[in-house]
């Protein structure tokens, strides 16, 4: 299993924290040339030190097409190709229906949906046969959690993209799949749980495995979908949620 990604060029949007950071570490440890993005410059610098292994950071917002152009221009100059895209950058915000404001709707759709579309579309000229695209979905896309309708709809859109893009890209030998985490112990979620009494117990009770996921467990699923081990898997959604959606 070691060095599965030796010399592969891997792009991870939102690679400075949480799932993206853990995934960047895992790819870099297996020999990949990893490119990460994120909006906050200081966080990006910290992540580069944390990941090591020659990782490259390109500051940028996935909802700004010119930032994505800069990212891919740099990769074109450095390597001339992309082998794996993990379109991970995403934001979660809540609002009850009846109280959905324009800026909430636009921000969540711009980052989660438009950002994913252009992250993938702008990578395509650099991708060749055997390439793999992994999209970050969410169990929320298949559920009806209170006040999460806009976020959940963005993740349902992501799940749909993997179906159509599998068809659109089949002639090029590029696979597209979704990894859908359930509740993952990212730094952001840890902070939320510390200030919301009872939330962790509710989550643990709702998840069949009785615990939340660690970020490296999501990374392992992303790497499976990115690697040749999943060579006949396409248009799929891999839930990494301790059985939450399925059971
Ligand atoms: N954590 C969970 O329990 C969970 C569950 C289901 C699905 N997911 C999905 O998994 C993905 C990662 O979630 P996470 O919890 O790991 O997030 P996180 O800990 O909040 O980290 C998000 C990362 O994305 C970056 N980012 C946010 N908006 C961006 C933008 N517009 N352009 C570029 N980078 C951006 C952040 O850096 P900057 O803020 O500096 O840009 C950060 O590096 C998301 O798509 C999320 O919806 C997470």
Tab-separated table of C-alpha atoms and ligand atoms in Angstrom:
chain	number	residue	atom	x	y	z
A	1	UNK	CA	0.000	0.000	0.000
A	2	UNK	CA	2.941	2.354	0.572
A	3	UNK	CA	3.597	5.022	-2.039
A	4	UNK	CA	0.412	4.340	-4.021
A	5	UNK	CA	0.564	7.910	-5.243
A	6	UNK	CA	4.243	8.176	-6.058
A	7	UNK	CA	4.712	11.079	-8.518
A	8	UNK	CA	0.936	11.673	-8.841
A	9	UNK	CA	-0.216	15.292	-8.960
A	10	UNK	CA	-3.036	15.756	-6.463
A	11	UNK	CA	-5.142	18.902	-5.986
A	12	UNK	CA	-7.066	19.387	-2.739
A	13	UNK	CA	-9.205	22.483	-2.371
A	14	UNK	CA	-9.674	23.600	1.217
A	15	UNK	CA	-6.605	21.684	2.337
A	16	UNK	CA	-5.703	23.859	5.306
A	17	UNK	CA	-7.997	22.390	7.961
A	18	UNK	CA	-10.224	19.447	8.843
A	19	UNK	CA	-10.750	16.705	6.283
A	20	UNK	CA	-8.764	18.449	3.537
A	21	UNK	CA	-5.711	18.859	5.760
A	22	UNK	CA	-5.801	15.207	6.880
A	23	UNK	CA	-6.182	14.084	3.260
A	24	UNK	CA	-3.304	16.277	2.092
A	25	UNK	CA	-1.066	14.741	4.775
A	26	UNK	CA	-2.051	11.236	3.717
A	27	UNK	CA	-1.428	11.810	-0.013
A	28	UNK	CA	1.862	13.595	0.663
A	29	UNK	CA	3.014	10.694	2.857
A	30	UNK	CA	2.383	8.339	-0.065
A	31	UNK	CA	4.620	10.179	-2.492
A	32	UNK	CA	2.177	12.554	-4.225
A	33	UNK	CA	2.915	16.088	-5.389
A	34	UNK	CA	0.131	17.756	-3.379
A	35	UNK	CA	-1.361	21.203	-4.058
A	36	UNK	CA	-3.661	22.678	-1.429
A	37	UNK	CA	-5.781	25.813	-1.431
A	38	UNK	CA	-7.563	27.935	1.156
A	39	UNK	CA	-8.572	31.574	1.529
A	40	UNK	CA	-6.675	32.456	4.705
A	41	UNK	CA	-2.981	33.074	4.059
A	42	UNK	CA	-1.801	32.463	7.641
A	43	UNK	CA	-3.699	29.180	7.867
A	44	UNK	CA	-2.256	28.153	4.516
A	45	UNK	CA	1.298	28.791	5.741
A	46	UNK	CA	0.684	26.787	8.928
A	47	UNK	CA	-0.732	23.888	6.912
A	48	UNK	CA	2.313	23.761	4.622
A	49	UNK	CA	4.559	23.347	7.678
A	50	UNK	CA	2.211	20.748	9.154
A	51	UNK	CA	1.985	18.665	5.964
A	52	UNK	CA	5.626	18.936	4.819
A	53	UNK	CA	6.767	16.512	2.085
A	54	UNK	CA	7.029	19.300	-0.506
A	55	UNK	CA	3.343	20.260	-0.455
A	56	UNK	CA	2.552	23.455	-2.373
A	57	UNK	CA	-0.046	26.010	-1.257
A	58	UNK	CA	-1.856	28.351	-3.609
A	59	UNK	CA	-4.040	30.843	-1.765
A	60	UNK	CA	-7.488	31.069	-3.302
A	61	UNK	CA	-11.252	30.978	-3.036
A	62	UNK	CA	-13.004	28.248	-5.050
A	63	UNK	CA	-15.880	30.612	-5.726
A	64	UNK	CA	-13.501	33.004	-7.541
A	65	UNK	CA	-12.743	31.586	-11.026
A	66	UNK	CA	-9.603	33.705	-11.405
A	67	UNK	CA	-8.157	32.094	-8.242
A	68	UNK	CA	-8.714	28.655	-9.776
A	69	UNK	CA	-7.049	29.834	-12.991
A	70	UNK	CA	-3.968	30.837	-10.958
A	71	UNK	CA	-3.929	27.440	-9.235
A	72	UNK	CA	-4.036	25.450	-12.459
A	73	UNK	CA	-1.606	27.787	-14.244
A	74	UNK	CA	0.934	27.044	-11.527
A	75	UNK	CA	0.366	23.281	-11.769
A	76	UNK	CA	0.593	23.428	-15.576
A	77	UNK	CA	3.958	25.151	-15.220
A	78	UNK	CA	5.236	22.771	-12.526
A	79	UNK	CA	4.001	19.413	-13.849
A	80	UNK	CA	1.812	19.906	-16.942
A	81	UNK	CA	-0.845	17.562	-15.602
A	82	UNK	CA	-3.296	16.718	-12.795
A	83	UNK	CA	-3.950	13.104	-11.762
A	84	UNK	CA	-6.353	13.523	-8.819
A	85	UNK	CA	-8.750	16.296	-7.813
A	86	UNK	CA	-10.359	16.257	-4.369
A	87	UNK	CA	-12.949	19.064	-4.553
A	88	UNK	CA	-13.252	19.354	-0.801
A	89	UNK	CA	-13.704	23.058	-0.001
A	90	UNK	CA	-17.140	23.669	1.423
A	91	UNK	CA	-18.999	25.603	4.077
A	92	UNK	CA	-21.872	24.620	6.315
A	93	UNK	CA	-24.322	27.245	7.550
A	94	UNK	CA	-27.835	26.869	8.874
A	95	UNK	CA	-31.078	28.806	8.404
A	96	UNK	CA	-34.686	27.643	8.790
A	97	UNK	CA	-36.928	27.792	5.758
A	98	UNK	CA	-38.829	31.059	6.144
A	99	UNK	CA	-35.593	32.692	7.278
A	100	UNK	CA	-33.320	31.959	4.317
A	101	UNK	CA	-31.605	35.198	3.311
A	102	UNK	CA	-29.997	35.958	-0.056
A	103	UNK	CA	-26.464	36.146	1.305
A	104	UNK	CA	-26.759	32.759	3.067
A	105	UNK	CA	-28.133	31.111	-0.079
A	106	UNK	CA	-25.602	32.743	-2.413
A	107	UNK	CA	-22.563	32.063	-0.186
A	108	UNK	CA	-23.317	28.378	0.372
A	109	UNK	CA	-24.222	27.710	-3.277
A	110	UNK	CA	-21.304	29.792	-4.612
A	111	UNK	CA	-18.715	27.891	-2.573
A	112	UNK	CA	-20.189	24.398	-2.431
A	113	UNK	CA	-21.776	24.131	-5.889
A	114	UNK	CA	-20.257	26.715	-8.239
A	115	UNK	CA	-16.864	26.248	-6.576
A	116	UNK	CA	-17.003	22.500	-7.188
A	117	UNK	CA	-18.113	22.899	-10.801
A	118	UNK	CA	-15.229	25.207	-11.677
A	119	UNK	CA	-12.656	23.317	-9.580
A	120	UNK	CA	-13.401	20.282	-11.747
A	121	UNK	CA	-14.017	21.997	-15.075
A	122	UNK	CA	-10.817	24.016	-14.953
A	123	UNK	CA	-8.797	20.885	-14.066
A	124	UNK	CA	-10.031	18.921	-17.087
A	125	UNK	CA	-7.568	20.283	-19.681
A	126	UNK	CA	-4.764	18.971	-17.454
A	127	UNK	CA	-6.291	15.551	-16.719
A	128	UNK	CA	-5.569	12.429	-18.704
A	129	UNK	CA	-6.925	8.879	-18.818
A	130	UNK	CA	-6.753	7.197	-15.430
A	131	UNK	CA	-7.469	10.445	-13.598
A	132	UNK	CA	-9.804	10.441	-10.621
A	133	UNK	CA	-12.103	13.162	-9.320
A	134	UNK	CA	-13.462	12.898	-5.783
A	135	UNK	CA	-16.165	15.321	-4.667
A	136	UNK	CA	-16.954	16.120	-1.036
A	137	UNK	CA	-20.596	15.359	-0.400
A	138	UNK	CA	-22.301	14.868	2.941
A	139	UNK	CA	-24.747	12.541	4.609
A	140	UNK	CA	-26.840	15.704	4.969
A	141	UNK	CA	-27.571	15.492	1.236
A	142	UNK	CA	-29.636	12.356	1.952
A	143	UNK	CA	-31.258	13.510	5.200
A	144	UNK	CA	-33.564	16.221	6.517
A	145	UNK	CA	-31.660	17.815	9.396
A	146	UNK	CA	-33.384	20.891	10.852
A	147	UNK	CA	-32.412	24.270	9.366
A	148	UNK	CA	-29.883	22.751	6.953
A	149	UNK	CA	-31.937	22.858	3.750
A	150	UNK	CA	-29.617	25.058	1.702
A	151	UNK	CA	-26.430	23.218	2.725
A	152	UNK	CA	-28.108	19.834	2.221
A	153	UNK	CA	-29.318	20.863	-1.247
A	154	UNK	CA	-25.765	21.801	-2.238
A	155	UNK	CA	-24.588	18.337	-1.232
A	156	UNK	CA	-27.452	16.678	-3.142
A	157	UNK	CA	-26.220	18.646	-6.166
A	158	UNK	CA	-22.709	17.286	-5.625
A	159	UNK	CA	-24.057	13.756	-5.568
A	160	UNK	CA	-25.857	14.431	-8.854
A	161	UNK	CA	-22.728	15.865	-10.529
A	162	UNK	CA	-20.880	12.587	-9.957
A	163	UNK	CA	-23.535	10.730	-11.953
A	164	UNK	CA	-23.594	13.060	-14.955
A	165	UNK	CA	-19.869	13.771	-15.013
A	166	UNK	CA	-19.178	10.014	-14.989
A	167	UNK	CA	-21.122	9.876	-18.249
A	168	UNK	CA	-19.593	13.061	-19.645
A	169	UNK	CA	-16.024	11.926	-18.906
A	170	UNK	CA	-16.233	8.199	-19.683
A	171	UNK	CA	-14.617	8.610	-23.104
A	172	UNK	CA	-11.621	10.214	-21.381
A	173	UNK	CA	-11.150	7.455	-18.767
A	174	UNK	CA	-11.667	9.863	-15.877
A	175	UNK	CA	-13.666	8.541	-12.922
A	176	UNK	CA	-15.866	10.708	-10.695
A	177	UNK	CA	-17.122	9.687	-7.254
A	178	UNK	CA	-18.373	11.290	-4.051
A	179	UNK	CA	-17.144	10.766	-0.515
A	180	UNK	CA	-19.858	11.674	1.983
A	181	UNK	CA	-18.774	12.053	5.589
A	182	UNK	CA	-21.239	11.953	8.442
A	183	UNK	CA	-20.128	13.744	11.577
A	184	UNK	CA	-16.357	14.206	11.678
A	185	UNK	CA	-14.256	15.453	14.579
A	186	UNK	CA	-12.697	18.439	12.824
A	187	UNK	CA	-11.350	21.354	14.891
A	188	UNK	CA	-14.482	23.347	13.923
A	189	UNK	CA	-16.834	20.594	15.125
A	190	UNK	CA	-14.838	20.148	18.353
A	191	UNK	CA	-15.320	23.863	19.098
A	192	UNK	CA	-19.044	23.566	18.366
A	193	UNK	CA	-19.419	20.529	20.639
A	194	UNK	CA	-17.605	22.295	23.499
A	195	UNK	CA	-20.161	25.115	23.485
A	196	UNK	CA	-23.296	23.036	22.855
A	197	UNK	CA	-24.180	20.826	25.808
A	198	UNK	CA	-25.637	17.475	24.820
A	199	UNK	CA	-24.760	17.739	21.121
A	200	UNK	CA	-21.972	15.159	21.255
A	201	UNK	CA	-24.140	12.656	23.144
A	202	UNK	CA	-26.956	13.136	20.602
A	203	UNK	CA	-24.562	12.514	17.705
A	204	UNK	CA	-23.006	9.445	19.301
A	205	UNK	CA	-26.451	8.050	20.001
A	206	UNK	CA	-27.570	8.591	16.410
A	207	UNK	CA	-24.520	6.972	14.780
A	208	UNK	CA	-24.637	3.146	14.717
A	209	UNK	CA	-20.893	2.932	15.449
A	210	UNK	CA	-21.471	5.051	18.596
A	211	UNK	CA	-18.739	7.576	17.848
A	212	UNK	CA	-17.793	10.376	15.480
A	213	UNK	CA	-15.294	9.911	12.636
A	214	UNK	CA	-11.682	11.011	12.768
A	215	UNK	CA	-10.502	13.082	9.805
A	216	UNK	CA	-7.951	10.446	8.749
A	217	UNK	CA	-10.804	7.936	8.321
A	218	UNK	CA	-12.348	10.163	5.655
A	219	UNK	CA	-8.912	10.594	4.064
A	220	UNK	CA	-8.608	6.812	3.677
A	221	UNK	CA	-11.893	6.697	1.742
A	222	UNK	CA	-10.800	9.564	-0.513
A	223	UNK	CA	-7.562	7.735	-1.270
A	224	UNK	CA	-9.428	4.543	-2.115
A	225	UNK	CA	-11.583	6.436	-4.624
A	226	UNK	CA	-8.527	8.250	-5.996
A	227	UNK	CA	-6.460	5.096	-6.429
A	228	UNK	CA	-6.496	2.192	-8.838
A	229	UNK	CA	-8.022	0.035	-6.075
A	230	UNK	CA	-11.370	1.562	-7.097
A	231	UNK	CA	-10.729	1.172	-10.850
A	232	UNK	CA	-14.299	-0.042	-11.580
A	233	UNK	CA	-16.093	2.365	-9.209
A	234	UNK	CA	-17.792	5.294	-10.912
A	235	UNK	CA	-20.615	7.722	-10.148
A	236	UNK	CA	-20.790	6.303	-6.618
A	237	UNK	CA	-21.306	7.899	-3.232
A	238	UNK	CA	-19.197	6.354	-0.487
A	239	UNK	CA	-20.658	7.156	2.913
A	240	UNK	CA	-18.076	7.488	5.686
A	241	UNK	CA	-20.533	7.934	8.508
A	242	UNK	CA	-20.434	4.888	10.805
A	243	UNK	CA	-23.647	3.622	9.203
A	244	UNK	CA	-25.684	6.741	9.967
A	245	UNK	CA	-27.483	7.098	6.621
A	246	UNK	CA	-27.648	3.392	5.732
A	247	UNK	CA	-28.925	1.838	8.956
B	1	LIG	N1	-16.772	17.923	9.179
B	1	LIG	C1	-17.860	17.199	8.939
B	1	LIG	O1	-18.446	16.612	9.861
B	1	LIG	C2	-18.381	17.082	7.521
B	1	LIG	C3	-19.493	16.264	7.310
B	1	LIG	C4	-19.987	16.108	6.030
B	1	LIG	C5	-19.398	16.767	4.965
B	1	LIG	N2	-18.330	17.566	5.187
B	1	LIG	C6	-17.757	18.250	4.003
B	1	LIG	O2	-16.369	17.997	3.947
B	1	LIG	C7	-15.694	19.129	3.402
B	1	LIG	C8	-14.621	19.578	4.392
B	1	LIG	O3	-15.256	19.877	5.625
B	1	LIG	P1	-14.436	20.175	6.968
B	1	LIG	O4	-15.383	19.970	8.074
B	1	LIG	O5	-13.139	19.474	6.921
B	1	LIG	O6	-14.225	21.765	6.816
B	1	LIG	P2	-13.342	22.752	7.712
B	1	LIG	O7	-12.685	22.049	8.831
B	1	LIG	O8	-14.224	23.937	7.980
B	1	LIG	O9	-12.229	23.189	6.658
B	1	LIG	C9	-12.640	23.764	5.461
B	1	LIG	C10	-11.431	23.989	4.579
B	1	LIG	O10	-11.899	24.565	3.352
B	1	LIG	C11	-11.336	25.865	3.206
B	1	LIG	N3	-12.327	26.681	2.549
B	1	LIG	C12	-13.545	27.062	2.992
B	1	LIG	N4	-14.153	27.814	2.067
B	1	LIG	C13	-13.299	27.895	1.010
B	1	LIG	C14	-13.352	28.542	-0.233
B	1	LIG	N5	-14.396	29.287	-0.594
B	1	LIG	N6	-12.320	28.403	-1.093
B	1	LIG	C15	-11.232	27.665	-0.732
B	1	LIG	N7	-11.119	27.043	0.437
B	1	LIG	C16	-12.148	27.174	1.306
B	1	LIG	C17	-10.960	26.311	4.618
B	1	LIG	O11	-9.935	27.291	4.639
B	1	LIG	P3	-10.274	28.885	4.560
B	1	LIG	O12	-11.440	29.121	5.471
B	1	LIG	O13	-9.004	29.567	4.970
B	1	LIG	O14	-10.619	29.145	3.125
B	1	LIG	C18	-10.462	24.984	5.178
B	1	LIG	O15	-9.168	24.696	4.694
B	1	LIG	C19	-16.772	20.183	3.155
B	1	LIG	O16	-17.163	20.144	1.809
B	1	LIG	C20	-17.896	19.752	4.069
B	1	LIG	O17	-19.150	20.193	3.609
B	1	LIG	C21	-17.802	17.749	6.436
